[in-house]
Structures are given as structure tokens and as C-alpha cells.
mmCIF file of C-alpha atoms in Angstrom:
data_model
loop_
_atom_site.group_PDB
_atom_site.id
_atom_site.type_symbol
_atom_site.label_atom_id
_atom_site.label_comp_id
_atom_site.label_asym_id
_atom_site.label_seq_id
_atom_site.Cartn_x
_atom_site.Cartn_y
_atom_site.Cartn_z
ATOM 1 C CA MET A 8 8.118 1.601 -18.606
ATOM 2 C CA THR A 9 6.779 0.949 -15.439
ATOM 3 C CA VAL A 10 4.366 -2.070 -14.787
ATOM 4 C CA LEU A 11 1.702 -2.925 -11.787
ATOM 5 C CA ARG A 12 1.637 -6.793 -11.095
ATOM 6 C CA ALA A 13 0.247 -8.775 -7.887
ATOM 7 C CA ALA A 14 2.448 -9.514 -5.233
ATOM 8 C CA THR A 15 3.625 -12.749 -5.135
ATOM 9 C CA ALA A 16 5.398 -15.092 -2.145
ATOM 10 C CA GLN A 17 8.270 -14.424 -3.807
ATOM 11 C CA ASP A 18 8.252 -10.696 -3.428
ATOM 12 C CA VAL A 19 8.469 -10.936 0.291
ATOM 13 C CA PRO A 20 12.007 -10.002 0.580
ATOM 14 C CA VAL A 21 11.041 -6.914 -1.263
ATOM 15 C CA ILE A 22 8.002 -5.954 0.438
ATOM 16 C CA LEU A 23 10.412 -6.211 3.899
ATOM 17 C CA ARG A 24 13.476 -4.199 2.568
ATOM 18 C CA PHE A 25 10.765 -1.242 1.273
ATOM 19 C CA LEU A 26 9.104 -1.605 4.676
ATOM 20 C CA GLN A 27 12.097 -1.067 6.362
ATOM 21 C CA ALA A 28 13.342 1.528 3.856
ATOM 22 C CA MET A 29 9.992 3.376 4.504
ATOM 23 C CA ALA A 30 9.963 2.924 8.498
ATOM 24 C CA ALA A 31 13.601 4.600 8.618
ATOM 25 C CA GLU A 32 12.454 7.494 6.264
ATOM 26 C CA VAL A 33 10.498 8.687 9.661
ATOM 27 C CA GLY A 34 12.679 7.328 12.142
ATOM 28 C CA GLU A 35 10.529 3.809 12.961
ATOM 29 C CA THR A 36 11.281 0.587 12.602
ATOM 30 C CA VAL A 37 9.189 -2.561 11.511
ATOM 31 C CA GLY A 38 7.694 -5.324 13.400
ATOM 32 C CA SER A 39 6.903 -7.646 10.336
ATOM 33 C CA THR A 40 9.294 -10.305 9.347
ATOM 34 C CA GLU A 41 9.644 -12.073 5.988
ATOM 35 C CA ALA A 42 7.696 -14.908 7.972
ATOM 36 C CA SER A 43 5.130 -12.831 8.998
ATOM 37 C CA LEU A 44 4.373 -11.688 5.939
ATOM 38 C CA LEU A 45 4.607 -14.741 4.264
ATOM 39 C CA ALA A 46 1.712 -16.183 6.742
ATOM 40 C CA HIS A 47 -0.436 -13.434 6.432
ATOM 41 C CA GLY A 48 -0.356 -11.764 2.853
ATOM 42 C CA PHE A 49 0.394 -15.320 1.198
ATOM 43 C CA GLY A 50 -0.981 -17.918 3.314
ATOM 44 C CA ALA A 51 -4.052 -20.272 2.820
ATOM 45 C CA THR A 52 -6.178 -17.124 3.867
ATOM 46 C CA PRO A 53 -4.696 -13.776 3.014
ATOM 47 C CA ARG A 54 -5.118 -11.111 4.928
ATOM 48 C CA LEU A 55 -3.004 -8.361 3.099
ATOM 49 C CA TYR A 56 -2.726 -7.737 -0.273
ATOM 50 C CA GLY A 57 -0.347 -6.098 -2.862
ATOM 51 C CA LEU A 58 0.909 -4.653 -6.099
ATOM 52 C CA ILE A 59 4.437 -4.080 -7.156
ATOM 53 C CA ALA A 60 5.547 -1.520 -9.541
ATOM 54 C CA GLU A 61 8.389 -2.845 -11.403
ATOM 55 C CA GLY A 62 10.397 -1.268 -14.250
ATOM 56 C CA ALA A 63 13.465 -2.321 -16.393
ATOM 57 C CA ALA A 64 15.841 -2.367 -13.485
ATOM 58 C CA GLY A 65 13.328 -4.137 -10.828
ATOM 59 C CA PRO A 66 10.952 -3.154 -8.133
ATOM 60 C CA LEU A 67 10.179 0.536 -7.777
ATOM 61 C CA GLY A 68 7.520 0.591 -5.319
ATOM 62 C CA MET A 69 4.521 -1.353 -3.718
ATOM 63 C CA VAL A 70 1.042 -0.923 -2.094
ATOM 64 C CA LEU A 71 -0.441 -2.967 0.438
ATOM 65 C CA TYR A 72 -4.172 -3.486 1.212
ATOM 66 C CA PHE A 73 -6.993 -4.897 2.704
ATOM 67 C CA PRO A 74 -10.461 -5.190 2.648
ATOM 68 C CA GLU A 75 -12.756 -3.227 5.116
ATOM 69 C CA TYR A 76 -16.603 -2.714 5.087
ATOM 70 C CA SER A 77 -18.572 0.841 6.472
ATOM 71 C CA THR A 78 -21.227 0.017 8.577
ATOM 72 C CA TRP A 79 -22.506 3.596 7.858
ATOM 73 C CA ARG A 80 -21.969 3.575 4.232
ATOM 74 C CA GLY A 81 -23.295 -0.120 3.957
ATOM 75 C CA GLU A 82 -20.420 -0.509 1.350
ATOM 76 C CA MET A 83 -17.044 -2.099 1.052
ATOM 77 C CA GLY A 84 -13.785 -0.090 1.175
ATOM 78 C CA LEU A 85 -10.020 -0.694 0.599
ATOM 79 C CA PHE A 86 -7.373 0.285 3.380
ATOM 80 C CA VAL A 87 -4.415 1.130 2.298
ATOM 81 C CA GLN A 88 -1.703 0.321 5.196
ATOM 82 C CA ASP A 89 1.470 0.841 3.034
ATOM 83 C CA VAL A 90 2.042 2.988 -0.263
ATOM 84 C CA TYR A 91 6.014 3.353 -1.041
ATOM 85 C CA VAL A 92 8.121 4.176 -3.998
ATOM 86 C CA SER A 93 11.459 3.818 -3.865
ATOM 87 C CA PRO A 94 13.824 7.384 -4.704
ATOM 88 C CA GLU A 95 14.403 5.936 -8.090
ATOM 89 C CA GLY A 96 10.981 5.570 -8.799
ATOM 90 C CA ARG A 97 9.914 9.070 -7.373
ATOM 91 C CA GLY A 98 8.570 11.432 -9.621
ATOM 92 C CA LEU A 99 6.721 9.253 -12.166
ATOM 93 C CA GLY A 100 3.496 9.168 -10.937
ATOM 94 C CA LEU A 101 4.175 5.355 -9.164
ATOM 95 C CA GLY A 102 2.379 6.465 -5.860
ATOM 96 C CA ARG A 103 -1.117 7.486 -8.174
ATOM 97 C CA GLN A 104 -0.982 4.594 -9.978
ATOM 98 C CA LEU A 105 -0.499 2.085 -6.899
ATOM 99 C CA LEU A 106 -3.632 3.510 -5.395
ATOM 100 C CA ALA A 107 -5.504 3.550 -8.436
ATOM 101 C CA GLY A 108 -4.111 -0.204 -9.305
ATOM 102 C CA ALA A 109 -5.388 -1.088 -5.845
ATOM 103 C CA MET A 110 -8.801 -0.158 -6.242
ATOM 104 C CA ALA A 111 -8.720 -1.719 -9.347
ATOM 105 C CA HIS A 112 -7.238 -5.184 -8.769
ATOM 106 C CA ALA A 113 -9.782 -5.260 -5.369
ATOM 107 C CA ASP A 114 -11.811 -8.309 -5.971
ATOM 108 C CA TRP A 115 -14.360 -6.958 -3.564
ATOM 109 C CA ALA A 116 -15.374 -3.909 -5.896
ATOM 110 C CA PRO A 117 -14.306 -1.318 -2.738
ATOM 111 C CA GLN A 118 -16.271 2.078 -3.371
ATOM 112 C CA PHE A 119 -13.833 4.350 -1.285
ATOM 113 C CA LEU A 120 -10.256 4.183 0.080
ATOM 114 C CA THR A 121 -9.271 4.635 3.542
ATOM 115 C CA LEU A 122 -5.243 5.336 4.907
ATOM 116 C CA MET A 123 -3.490 6.189 7.174
ATOM 117 C CA VAL A 124 -0.236 8.018 7.279
ATOM 118 C CA ALA A 125 2.095 8.971 9.868
ATOM 119 C CA HIS A 126 1.901 12.572 11.463
ATOM 120 C CA VAL A 127 5.466 13.140 10.896
ATOM 121 C CA ASN A 128 5.568 11.631 7.277
ATOM 122 C CA THR A 129 5.337 15.123 5.867
ATOM 123 C CA SER A 130 6.332 14.366 2.141
ATOM 124 C CA ALA A 131 3.532 11.166 2.152
ATOM 125 C CA ARG A 132 0.969 13.933 3.692
ATOM 126 C CA ALA A 133 1.645 16.455 0.813
ATOM 127 C CA PHE A 134 1.491 13.671 -1.468
ATOM 128 C CA TYR A 135 -2.087 12.896 -0.287
ATOM 129 C CA ASP A 136 -3.434 16.723 0.034
ATOM 130 C CA ALA A 137 -2.603 16.887 -3.225
ATOM 131 C CA LEU A 138 -4.443 13.728 -4.388
ATOM 132 C CA GLY A 139 -7.351 15.486 -2.444
ATOM 133 C CA PHE A 140 -7.542 13.234 0.294
ATOM 134 C CA ASP A 141 -9.059 14.455 3.659
ATOM 135 C CA LEU A 142 -7.482 14.651 6.369
ATOM 136 C CA ARG A 143 -9.413 13.262 9.785
#
């Protein structure tokens, strides 16, 4: 059984490890450090929020997100910066659960979701396409 829970400052090493694994899969590196993630995600004024998908053996995935506002829509939205599911968690529907969980947990009542994906990340692009996301 997998549960979603809000990320805490104690999750920063896991978050950084997931970011590094995600970057390695597309041949990139990560500029974030534990210190920067702590400061921006878990300081006095968080600029980044996250959920952790956790199974019996530990963390299996994460989503990192923050609020956005659309002047065209006149509504609050949710910008997903990163979604990562470990190889052990893939195929369990965790990516879909993490995205839905972020929308449900955001205390600003987002009306839409925006995300970015690296052009070279073909598996992520296929996942988002299967969910019906529009590539713009």
C-alpha cells in the first residue's frame, strides 16, 4: 500500500536524491542542494511544496509544485516543477496519484495545472500525453 504525505524538512535528502536520479535519466545535473531546498521549501516563507509517495519500504516518488496565477483566466493554478517515481514505484499509478494529490493538497484551490517537461524526456512526455495534457 502506498500513501501520499506532505513533504517535510526531513525529506530533503530524499527529494535531492530523487532530483538527481531524474536529472541523470536525461543526462543533466541538478543545481539544488540540501541547503537551497531547505531554504526555499521549508523556511519561513515556503516557495515550493511537495508530496512524497511512500510504500512499505520507503519513499517511491515525489511531486514538487508551487502556486501560479493566470491573469488571462483570473484564477489560481498549480505549477508542477518536478514529478519523479522511482523505478520500483513505476507502473503503480503513482505519477497520476501525485499530480491529483498536489491539486487536492494545495491550499490555494487551484483551478488548473501547468507543468514543464524536458523535450528529451520521452517517457515523461508519453506519460503526460496519456493523461491528456496538451503540449504547448
